[in-house]
Amino acid sequence: MTMIAITTHFVPRGQQGSRYPIRSCQSLTRPSMAASEDSNQSKIRTVFGSVLSFFILILIGVLAFSIRLFSVIKYESVIHEFDPYFNYRVTQFLTKNGIYDFWNWFDDRTWYPLGRVIGGTVYPGLTLTAGSIWWLLNSLNIPLSVETVCVFTAPIFSANAAWATYLLTKEVKGTGAGLTAAALLAMVPSYISRSVAGSYDNEAVAIFALIFTFYLYIKTLNTGSLFYATLNAITYFYMVCSWGGYTFIINLIPMHVLLCIVTGRYSSRLYIAYAPLVVLGTLLAALVPVVGFNAVMTSEHFASFLVSSVGTMILPSNFVVNFSLQVFIIIHVVALVYYIKGILSPKMFKVAVTLVVSVGLVVCCAVVAVLIALVASSPTKGWSGRSLSLLDPTYASKYIPIIASVSEHQPPTWPSYFMDINVLAFLVPAGIVACFLPLSDASSFVVLYIVTSVYFSGVMVRLMLVLAPAACILSGIALSEAFDVLTRSIKFQLPGLPENSQIDVSLILFMLLTIKAGDTTSSSVVTQNDAAKTNKNEDTLKERPSRKNRKKEKEHVEKTSIKSQIKKRLLVLPLEASVAAIFLLVLLGAFYVVHCVWAAAEAYSAPSIVLTSHSHDGLHVFDDFREAYAWLRHNTEVDDKVSFLHVYLSVVCLIFLNLFLHGIMVWNCSCILIVFTLLEL
Amino acid sequence: MGFRFDLFIVLIAILSVPVLSDLILSKVDRRIDLTSQVVRITSTLKVENSGNDPVSEVLLAFPEHQEKNLAYLTASFREGKGKGKGSTSSLPVEVVHPQGMPPALVFYSVSLPKGLGKGESLTLDVLVVFTHSLKPFPKEITQADFQLVVFQDSGHYLSPYEVKFQSLSVKLPDARIESYTRLENTKTVGSEIKYGPYENHPPFSYSPIVVHFEQNQPFAVAEQLVREIEISHWGNVQVTEHYKLIHAGAQSKGEFSRLDYQARPHVRGASAFRHLVAKLPPRAHSVYFRDEIGNISTSHLWGDLKKTELEIEPRYPMFGGWRTSFFIGYGLPLQDFLFESGGKRFLNITFGCPMNEVVIDNLIVKVVLPEGSRDISVSAPFAVKQWQETKLSHLDIVGRPVAVLEKTNVVPEHNQHFQVYYKFNNISLLREPLMLISGFFFLFVTCIVYMHVDMSISKSSASYVMKLLWEEIQAAIQQVHDIISRCLSIHDKLEASLRDLSRTGDVQACKAARKASDGQLKELSKELRPLLAFLQSSPQAAQILPKVEELVAKERELQEKLMLKHTTVADSYEKKSGGKEIENRIASQQQKIVALRQEVDDLLDYIDEI
């Protein structure tokens, strides 16, 4: 209702400063009575739709947050596992000593006798996020403990991630797909496994940052606005702060840019989307101590993807210049070419091309030769083992068994795909097809995203996490398109319904679906779509809307235009088939929901530090880890040394801070030997 | 041994001091209770005045080394000679330093309610509680050993007065007695050692006795206990108790085997204690037991109308010298503890810790009153250190006043009620909800204001004007788009009327439809005109204008063709021509119409994308 009020009372301003003699649009258009009624109705529907989608989004956020609370309810509000404890400890230090001490923190309590430079070796994004949330709450006199804040950071950020998914998918395929994708992401098991309450790890905030960066990229690509491009660089900076997975972004976006250039989709929007991101993003990334000059120096930041995607096999996989910078150069060349093409006549242009190409080839060869020589002189050719094992899955087991030995670096099995993304695995192909009808810049990005992430998840089970959002987005698109087609078919064939009562049909359908399957999310999306569609079918004359409303309308119109194109191509399905198909789709969605809830409750909520077992006489709690840690904490002296194996380290560190620790990490093989000897293993 | 030697010297010093009062203790009956880690000595003194002057105070003497462990001393007085305990009343006790007394003694003076005249007598009951008086010996034991402790005291009652007749009994736990000092008339009955009766001992007689015995009761000592009692006038008193616990018995040495302990806890871990029982007030709710790393899952809670009992088990069994820390918390109903009297409210709640076996070295009780409380005063039944602080908590602005009480050496006997008086206005209760409401209200108001206000910095800059103009152009184009699409829908209606015609043959209806559509189309084209004029007049629209004009032209063409077709068909029907014939006549028109329609649609889409 507010929206209506705004539209009707908003008197067009701008005439005051206008130099042109323009009459008010109000007076320009004096619609007939019937038309104004119509437009009012459609406005109510628009408002109804946006309010509905707003509430659906809120519900999705609540869902994303609450499905991750199983661990708190079934166990307790406690930090999980090992790395989260390390992060928690760093956060504690940050909140106690402030940011400057945090950057300069040399921790002599871990990895005795070496110690660890914490400030320079952690990704500070998560810590700073939780630290600032804590600081904000405390400055508002809400005395939550650091632990509580840390425990609930991950669920909060999964709600954010769901909203980011909505935005991203909306940019690609409209509101309906966005809502479906957000609902799917809110409960995708793969993501839940890393973001249950208490799982205070980098991935918790990084997935949100990843999706949001992609969203801003797409948004810039669609609008060509420098504002979004700058925001994009800042979000990318946040991502770099949060997780090592930022290399995925800085490789995927250049790949997409290349793809666009190669397929002749170069535009100034593409340039605006890419160039500021690379310049600002790289500068910002270099500010993070753990990344530093890696941002430009290591090969991880470019990739041999260049080779595979462009097909220029002459280029070896190793450049010391990073991939994004190469693409940066390429896009400038392309921009220049387009510019020159605009200036010169076609004939002149041809001459210029031959000239530049021949000179350019010579220069390129020389540069390439130098680079090969440079790169070949370093033994690992500028790659870290972990990344090499990504490109060559057998690399790790051959050369770095310690990396291969970590379970999360193993390739996943088929069941783990089913476990982690469930029915999405079947919906993704449909989503890819939907992305090609019609292919836009945004949808080609999504396709590229899913293709690369499928590959990476196949190499390393841990990267399933990167696949999950892509799978959700594509499944959301698939589901939404399917519902769109099916409900339209039904609507066309239900007899005796005047056009104006379509909204009622969709409402009835909505009720029906809710009763049938209880799958509110997907069915409400149907309603959403219908609401949008009824708008389109109305032949209305809109009054001059306010700026904001107009934007919304524009989006609607965009969406409807895409839909009308699809509509032209798709045949209407038989009524029975559509009803059955909708029923089956809802059933599929319901199955997904059931699976996700089960996975959240049973599979992924155990805090690892407390174990439970069910037996015939009830629940047994094994709290031995904490028993031992608590004993160490209270009953050892300041300089006692404790020998531990691998990742237990971080927990121990936290739980008794007053100890020198002798722990080992993956990177230090000699340490492992010492500890094994000590423990006589 | 050095310790005993010291005692001996003290003794000699004591014996050389003359008697200063005429009081005589005609009968002293002492019972020492050693069954727990706390030593409780109950003495019944029958005091007689043999002098002439009335006496109003009785002195109690303790050796200095004992006195520093003294936690609690109370003297009550029984009227007459009867054994009836109906009229006991506790008497004020204070430390005094009388002249001419030996330096190694500390005196407490019990003030009698009225002077004791010549020849009169009365009976005093004195309860003294000592902590840390049982010394483990040996000082270090292994997991399998039992804990042995040593207790030292005097076999004769140490008093500045002459003692006529006295006896002593030492009650030990039901276990092995390693050794004890044998004086004359010493005998053991079960787990009790009896000394005496002895007669006619001069003042300051002292004969050390030592009891060495097995004591496996928990030696749980809280080095520090912070109790925070937070009052919420919404109906809850929240108590949180932070414990720093240590097992103060014999130090554990060697390694600890969990397996042995698990298998035979009473043999391989007899000196350890596993759990403690806290007796909470009835109707305690929301009880928790945690430490810094989370919930401690080993606790049990049961309760009835009289009490709530919480059995807590620390994360690991507590052996000698081991420390742990944890906190427990519970909520209590407000009406059980908060009362009102004379315009003031007061909280009436117990002081000490709810666990009976625990000795507290340093107890801090913080009473957090609601924000806005005034005139705070504390009344405690014994001397405590007091001060006030403030605490910032949920939604506070100035902070909540906190009354802090501190006391060292606290034993279960201190578990008495104390009162905190304060004034509080009920209206202050509504402050926090109102704050929240107004906070959200202002949030929404800000949102609404933001939605309505144009935030542009410069309203006259060229780019701003251009932007506004561009928006208007967009609006105009949007309207053109709408009008065209409405035209198209009218076309659809016309087509529909033709279909109806072919079905029903009702020419009149068809003509009526035609007429209506004509009117509508005319109106629409009228609406279209000013829009087009506007677009033509604005230079910025130059780019799109050709497309828009093309669109309008195509639409008009389409319209004409359609009208033509319509007329043709209608005429044919009027002339009753055959269906085939009509088809032939309009076939070419139909093709054109379809093509035009396609073009118009494409143009519409194109304009849409702008």
PDB file of C-alpha atoms in Angstrom, chain A residues 92-275:
ATOM      1  CA  GLN A  92      39.531 -13.710  21.035  1.00  0.00           C
ATOM      2  CA  PHE A  93      42.942 -12.178  20.629  1.00  0.00           C
ATOM      3  CA  LEU A  94      41.544  -9.599  18.237  1.00  0.00           C
ATOM      4  CA  THR A  95      38.728  -8.566  20.536  1.00  0.00           C
ATOM      5  CA  LYS A  96      41.049  -8.371  23.507  1.00  0.00           C
ATOM      6  CA  ASN A  97      44.034  -6.611  21.956  1.00  0.00           C
ATOM      7  CA  GLY A  98      42.742  -4.734  18.965  1.00  0.00           C
ATOM      8  CA  ILE A  99      43.545  -4.772  15.314  1.00  0.00           C
ATOM      9  CA  TYR A 100      47.149  -3.567  15.377  1.00  0.00           C
ATOM     10  CA  ASP A 101      48.287  -6.173  17.847  1.00  0.00           C
ATOM     11  CA  PHE A 102      46.440  -8.697  15.769  1.00  0.00           C
ATOM     12  CA  TRP A 103      48.412  -7.853  12.620  1.00  0.00           C
ATOM     13  CA  ASN A 104      51.665  -8.059  14.530  1.00  0.00           C
ATOM     14  CA  TRP A 105      50.808 -11.122  16.517  1.00  0.00           C
ATOM     15  CA  PHE A 106      53.556 -13.668  16.733  1.00  0.00           C
ATOM     16  CA  ASP A 107      52.127 -16.645  18.513  1.00  0.00           C
ATOM     17  CA  ASP A 108      54.819 -18.465  20.482  1.00  0.00           C
ATOM     18  CA  ARG A 109      52.340 -20.927  21.923  1.00  0.00           C
ATOM     19  CA  THR A 110      51.842 -22.954  18.766  1.00  0.00           C
ATOM     20  CA  TRP A 111      54.206 -25.038  16.702  1.00  0.00           C
ATOM     21  CA  TYR A 112      56.866 -24.999  19.367  1.00  0.00           C
ATOM     22  CA  PRO A 113      59.751 -24.312  18.939  1.00  0.00           C
ATOM     23  CA  LEU A 114      59.006 -22.366  15.765  1.00  0.00           C
ATOM     24  CA  GLY A 115      55.995 -20.322  16.700  1.00  0.00           C
ATOM     25  CA  ARG A 116      53.690 -18.849  14.165  1.00  0.00           C
ATOM     26  CA  VAL A 117      53.220 -15.390  12.710  1.00  0.00           C
ATOM     27  CA  ILE A 118      49.472 -15.257  12.947  1.00  0.00           C
ATOM     28  CA  GLY A 119      48.890 -11.828  11.435  1.00  0.00           C
ATOM     29  CA  GLY A 120      50.727 -12.750   8.263  1.00  0.00           C
ATOM     30  CA  THR A 121      49.439 -16.257   7.772  1.00  0.00           C
ATOM     31  CA  VAL A 122      45.712 -16.164   8.363  1.00  0.00           C
ATOM     32  CA  TYR A 123      42.945 -14.973   6.135  1.00  0.00           C
ATOM     33  CA  PRO A 124      41.618 -12.240   8.382  1.00  0.00           C
ATOM     34  CA  GLY A 125      38.161 -11.854   6.834  1.00  0.00           C
ATOM     35  CA  LEU A 126      36.304 -14.205   9.125  1.00  0.00           C
ATOM     36  CA  THR A 127      38.060 -12.997  12.234  1.00  0.00           C
ATOM     37  CA  LEU A 128      37.491  -9.357  11.424  1.00  0.00           C
ATOM     38  CA  THR A 129      33.865 -10.008  10.592  1.00  0.00           C
ATOM     39  CA  ALA A 130      33.103 -11.773  13.838  1.00  0.00           C
ATOM     40  CA  GLY A 131      35.247  -9.290  15.725  1.00  0.00           C
ATOM     41  CA  SER A 132      33.344  -6.340  14.360  1.00  0.00           C
ATOM     42  CA  ILE A 133      29.984  -7.986  14.978  1.00  0.00           C
ATOM     43  CA  TRP A 134      31.078  -8.536  18.560  1.00  0.00           C
ATOM     44  CA  TRP A 135      32.321  -4.992  18.873  1.00  0.00           C
ATOM     45  CA  LEU A 136      29.114  -3.586  17.441  1.00  0.00           C
ATOM     46  CA  LEU A 137      26.922  -5.620  19.773  1.00  0.00           C
ATOM     47  CA  ASN A 138      28.998  -4.708  22.780  1.00  0.00           C
ATOM     48  CA  SER A 139      28.984  -1.057  21.926  1.00  0.00           C
ATOM     49  CA  LEU A 140      25.190  -1.327  21.904  1.00  0.00           C
ATOM     50  CA  ASN A 141      25.409  -2.856  25.369  1.00  0.00           C
ATOM     51  CA  ILE A 142      24.399  -6.294  24.241  1.00  0.00           C
ATOM     52  CA  PRO A 143      26.957  -8.338  26.127  1.00  0.00           C
ATOM     53  CA  LEU A 144      27.294 -11.433  23.996  1.00  0.00           C
ATOM     54  CA  SER A 145      30.433 -13.449  24.474  1.00  0.00           C
ATOM     55  CA  VAL A 146      32.926 -13.785  21.668  1.00  0.00           C
ATOM     56  CA  GLU A 147      32.118 -17.473  21.548  1.00  0.00           C
ATOM     57  CA  THR A 148      28.415 -16.887  20.965  1.00  0.00           C
ATOM     58  CA  VAL A 149      29.155 -14.459  18.171  1.00  0.00           C
ATOM     59  CA  CYS A 150      31.562 -16.928  16.594  1.00  0.00           C
ATOM     60  CA  VAL A 151      29.087 -19.773  16.850  1.00  0.00           C
ATOM     61  CA  PHE A 152      26.351 -17.857  15.076  1.00  0.00           C
ATOM     62  CA  THR A 153      28.453 -16.131  12.447  1.00  0.00           C
ATOM     63  CA  ALA A 154      28.130 -19.004   9.997  1.00  0.00           C
ATOM     64  CA  PRO A 155      24.311 -19.256  10.080  1.00  0.00           C
ATOM     65  CA  ILE A 156      23.968 -15.487   9.739  1.00  0.00           C
ATOM     66  CA  PHE A 157      26.209 -15.507   6.728  1.00  0.00           C
ATOM     67  CA  SER A 158      24.369 -18.394   5.138  1.00  0.00           C
ATOM     68  CA  ALA A 159      21.225 -16.299   5.274  1.00  0.00           C
ATOM     69  CA  ASN A 160      23.213 -13.548   3.576  1.00  0.00           C
ATOM     70  CA  ALA A 161      24.459 -16.049   1.028  1.00  0.00           C
ATOM     71  CA  ALA A 162      20.888 -17.090   0.256  1.00  0.00           C
ATOM     72  CA  TRP A 163      19.955 -13.467  -0.377  1.00  0.00           C
ATOM     73  CA  ALA A 164      23.026 -12.974  -2.524  1.00  0.00           C
ATOM     74  CA  THR A 165      21.986 -16.025  -4.522  1.00  0.00           C
ATOM     75  CA  TYR A 166      18.583 -14.473  -5.020  1.00  0.00           C
ATOM     76  CA  LEU A 167      20.182 -11.303  -6.355  1.00  0.00           C
ATOM     77  CA  LEU A 168      22.549 -13.188  -8.637  1.00  0.00           C
ATOM     78  CA  THR A 169      19.887 -15.462 -10.083  1.00  0.00           C
ATOM     79  CA  LYS A 170      17.512 -12.555 -10.458  1.00  0.00           C
ATOM     80  CA  GLU A 171      20.080 -10.842 -12.606  1.00  0.00           C
ATOM     81  CA  VAL A 172      20.337 -13.960 -14.717  1.00  0.00           C
ATOM     82  CA  LYS A 173      16.778 -15.178 -15.034  1.00  0.00           C
ATOM     83  CA  GLY A 174      14.356 -13.063 -13.069  1.00  0.00           C
ATOM     84  CA  THR A 175      12.711 -13.019  -9.677  1.00  0.00           C
ATOM     85  CA  GLY A 176      11.081 -16.439  -9.766  1.00  0.00           C
ATOM     86  CA  ALA A 177      14.306 -18.228 -10.498  1.00  0.00           C
ATOM     87  CA  GLY A 178      16.026 -16.064  -7.903  1.00  0.00           C
ATOM     88  CA  LEU A 179      13.645 -17.037  -5.156  1.00  0.00           C
ATOM     89  CA  THR A 180      13.831 -20.712  -6.038  1.00  0.00           C
ATOM     90  CA  ALA A 181      17.606 -20.638  -6.131  1.00  0.00           C
ATOM     91  CA  ALA A 182      17.761 -18.811  -2.808  1.00  0.00           C
ATOM     92  CA  ALA A 183      15.458 -21.355  -1.222  1.00  0.00           C
ATOM     93  CA  LEU A 184      17.560 -24.200  -2.584  1.00  0.00           C
ATOM     94  CA  LEU A 185      20.795 -22.649  -1.407  1.00  0.00           C
ATOM     95  CA  ALA A 186      19.397 -21.956   2.037  1.00  0.00           C
ATOM     96  CA  MET A 187      19.332 -25.667   2.659  1.00  0.00           C
ATOM     97  CA  VAL A 188      21.813 -27.294   0.326  1.00  0.00           C
ATOM     98  CA  PRO A 189      23.587 -29.959   2.410  1.00  0.00           C
ATOM     99  CA  SER A 190      26.994 -29.256   0.940  1.00  0.00           C
ATOM    100  CA  TYR A 191      26.918 -25.746   2.274  1.00  0.00           C
ATOM    101  CA  ILE A 192      25.288 -26.771   5.538  1.00  0.00           C
ATOM    102  CA  SER A 193      28.194 -29.096   6.195  1.00  0.00           C
ATOM    103  CA  ARG A 194      30.500 -26.083   6.386  1.00  0.00           C
ATOM    104  CA  SER A 195      28.216 -23.575   8.003  1.00  0.00           C
ATOM    105  CA  VAL A 196      26.263 -25.140  10.837  1.00  0.00           C
ATOM    106  CA  ALA A 197      26.193 -23.077  13.993  1.00  0.00           C
ATOM    107  CA  GLY A 198      29.593 -23.446  15.589  1.00  0.00           C
ATOM    108  CA  SER A 199      31.426 -24.275  12.406  1.00  0.00           C
ATOM    109  CA  TYR A 200      33.412 -21.101  12.563  1.00  0.00           C
ATOM    110  CA  ASP A 201      35.543 -21.493   9.489  1.00  0.00           C
ATOM    111  CA  ASN A 202      36.587 -19.335   6.554  1.00  0.00           C
ATOM    112  CA  GLU A 203      34.115 -20.989   4.227  1.00  0.00           C
ATOM    113  CA  ALA A 204      31.259 -19.725   6.357  1.00  0.00           C
ATOM    114  CA  VAL A 205      31.676 -16.145   5.184  1.00  0.00           C
ATOM    115  CA  ALA A 206      33.584 -16.913   1.996  1.00  0.00           C
ATOM    116  CA  ILE A 207      30.669 -18.516   0.163  1.00  0.00           C
ATOM    117  CA  PHE A 208      28.598 -15.416   0.763  1.00  0.00           C
ATOM    118  CA  ALA A 209      31.467 -13.251  -0.489  1.00  0.00           C
ATOM    119  CA  LEU A 210      31.883 -15.500  -3.526  1.00  0.00           C
ATOM    120  CA  ILE A 211      28.253 -15.322  -4.555  1.00  0.00           C
ATOM    121  CA  PHE A 212      28.014 -11.640  -3.842  1.00  0.00           C
ATOM    122  CA  THR A 213      31.110 -10.901  -5.918  1.00  0.00           C
ATOM    123  CA  PHE A 214      29.610 -12.833  -8.788  1.00  0.00           C
ATOM    124  CA  TYR A 215      26.348 -10.979  -8.351  1.00  0.00           C
ATOM    125  CA  LEU A 216      28.047  -7.608  -8.511  1.00  0.00           C
ATOM    126  CA  TYR A 217      30.008  -8.705 -11.559  1.00  0.00           C
ATOM    127  CA  ILE A 218      26.822  -9.729 -13.329  1.00  0.00           C
ATOM    128  CA  LYS A 219      25.076  -6.593 -12.155  1.00  0.00           C
ATOM    129  CA  THR A 220      27.867  -4.472 -13.584  1.00  0.00           C
ATOM    130  CA  LEU A 221      27.768  -6.489 -16.750  1.00  0.00           C
ATOM    131  CA  ASN A 222      24.039  -5.879 -17.091  1.00  0.00           C
ATOM    132  CA  THR A 223      24.036  -2.213 -16.182  1.00  0.00           C
ATOM    133  CA  GLY A 224      27.512  -1.030 -17.098  1.00  0.00           C
ATOM    134  CA  SER A 225      27.544   1.032 -13.935  1.00  0.00           C
ATOM    135  CA  LEU A 226      30.890   2.021 -12.511  1.00  0.00           C
ATOM    136  CA  PHE A 227      29.326   2.161  -9.072  1.00  0.00           C
ATOM    137  CA  TYR A 228      28.689  -1.564  -9.083  1.00  0.00           C
ATOM    138  CA  ALA A 229      32.124  -2.177 -10.544  1.00  0.00           C
ATOM    139  CA  THR A 230      33.723  -0.433  -7.574  1.00  0.00           C
ATOM    140  CA  LEU A 231      31.499  -2.316  -5.151  1.00  0.00           C
ATOM    141  CA  ASN A 232      32.527  -5.460  -6.941  1.00  0.00           C
ATOM    142  CA  ALA A 233      36.204  -4.740  -6.324  1.00  0.00           C
ATOM    143  CA  ILE A 234      35.504  -4.130  -2.651  1.00  0.00           C
ATOM    144  CA  THR A 235      33.556  -7.356  -2.321  1.00  0.00           C
ATOM    145  CA  TYR A 236      36.362  -9.134  -4.080  1.00  0.00           C
ATOM    146  CA  PHE A 237      38.694  -7.656  -1.490  1.00  0.00           C
ATOM    147  CA  TYR A 238      36.482  -9.075   1.238  1.00  0.00           C
ATOM    148  CA  MET A 239      36.604 -12.440  -0.468  1.00  0.00           C
ATOM    149  CA  VAL A 240      40.392 -12.288  -0.649  1.00  0.00           C
ATOM    150  CA  CYS A 241      40.420 -11.527   3.066  1.00  0.00           C
ATOM    151  CA  SER A 242      38.222 -14.492   3.759  1.00  0.00           C
ATOM    152  CA  TRP A 243      39.355 -17.516   1.864  1.00  0.00           C
ATOM    153  CA  GLY A 244      41.998 -18.915  -0.423  1.00  0.00           C
ATOM    154  CA  GLY A 245      39.174 -19.704  -2.837  1.00  0.00           C
ATOM    155  CA  TYR A 246      39.389 -16.165  -4.180  1.00  0.00           C
ATOM    156  CA  THR A 247      41.661 -17.558  -6.887  1.00  0.00           C
ATOM    157  CA  PHE A 248      38.564 -19.214  -8.261  1.00  0.00           C
ATOM    158  CA  ILE A 249      36.939 -15.823  -8.756  1.00  0.00           C
ATOM    159  CA  ILE A 250      39.946 -14.186 -10.264  1.00  0.00           C
ATOM    160  CA  ASN A 251      40.259 -17.041 -12.739  1.00  0.00           C
ATOM    161  CA  LEU A 252      36.592 -17.530 -13.501  1.00  0.00           C
ATOM    162  CA  ILE A 253      35.800 -13.912 -14.286  1.00  0.00           C
ATOM    163  CA  PRO A 254      38.664 -13.531 -16.789  1.00  0.00           C
ATOM    164  CA  MET A 255      37.584 -16.787 -18.355  1.00  0.00           C
ATOM    165  CA  HIS A 256      34.129 -15.410 -18.802  1.00  0.00           C
ATOM    166  CA  VAL A 257      35.505 -12.202 -20.224  1.00  0.00           C
ATOM    167  CA  LEU A 258      37.548 -14.208 -22.680  1.00  0.00           C
ATOM    168  CA  LEU A 259      34.515 -16.251 -23.554  1.00  0.00           C
ATOM    169  CA  CYS A 260      32.537 -13.103 -24.226  1.00  0.00           C
ATOM    170  CA  ILE A 261      35.291 -11.662 -26.375  1.00  0.00           C
ATOM    171  CA  VAL A 262      35.739 -14.850 -28.336  1.00  0.00           C
ATOM    172  CA  THR A 263      32.016 -15.235 -28.937  1.00  0.00           C
ATOM    173  CA  GLY A 264      31.783 -11.635 -30.101  1.00  0.00           C
ATOM    174  CA  ARG A 265      29.927 -10.332 -27.094  1.00  0.00           C
ATOM    175  CA  TYR A 266      32.401  -7.604 -26.294  1.00  0.00           C
ATOM    176  CA  SER A 267      30.714  -4.427 -25.081  1.00  0.00           C
ATOM    177  CA  SER A 268      31.646  -1.412 -23.040  1.00  0.00           C
ATOM    178  CA  ARG A 269      29.678  -2.938 -20.173  1.00  0.00           C
ATOM    179  CA  LEU A 270      32.026  -5.902 -20.232  1.00  0.00           C
ATOM    180  CA  TYR A 271      34.967  -3.575 -20.076  1.00  0.00           C
ATOM    181  CA  ILE A 272      33.506  -1.697 -17.125  1.00  0.00           C
ATOM    182  CA  ALA A 273      32.748  -4.936 -15.382  1.00  0.00           C
ATOM    183  CA  TYR A 274      36.237  -6.274 -15.791  1.00  0.00           C
ATOM    184  CA  ALA A 275      38.873  -3.558 -15.882  1.00  0.00           C
TER     185      ALA A 275
END
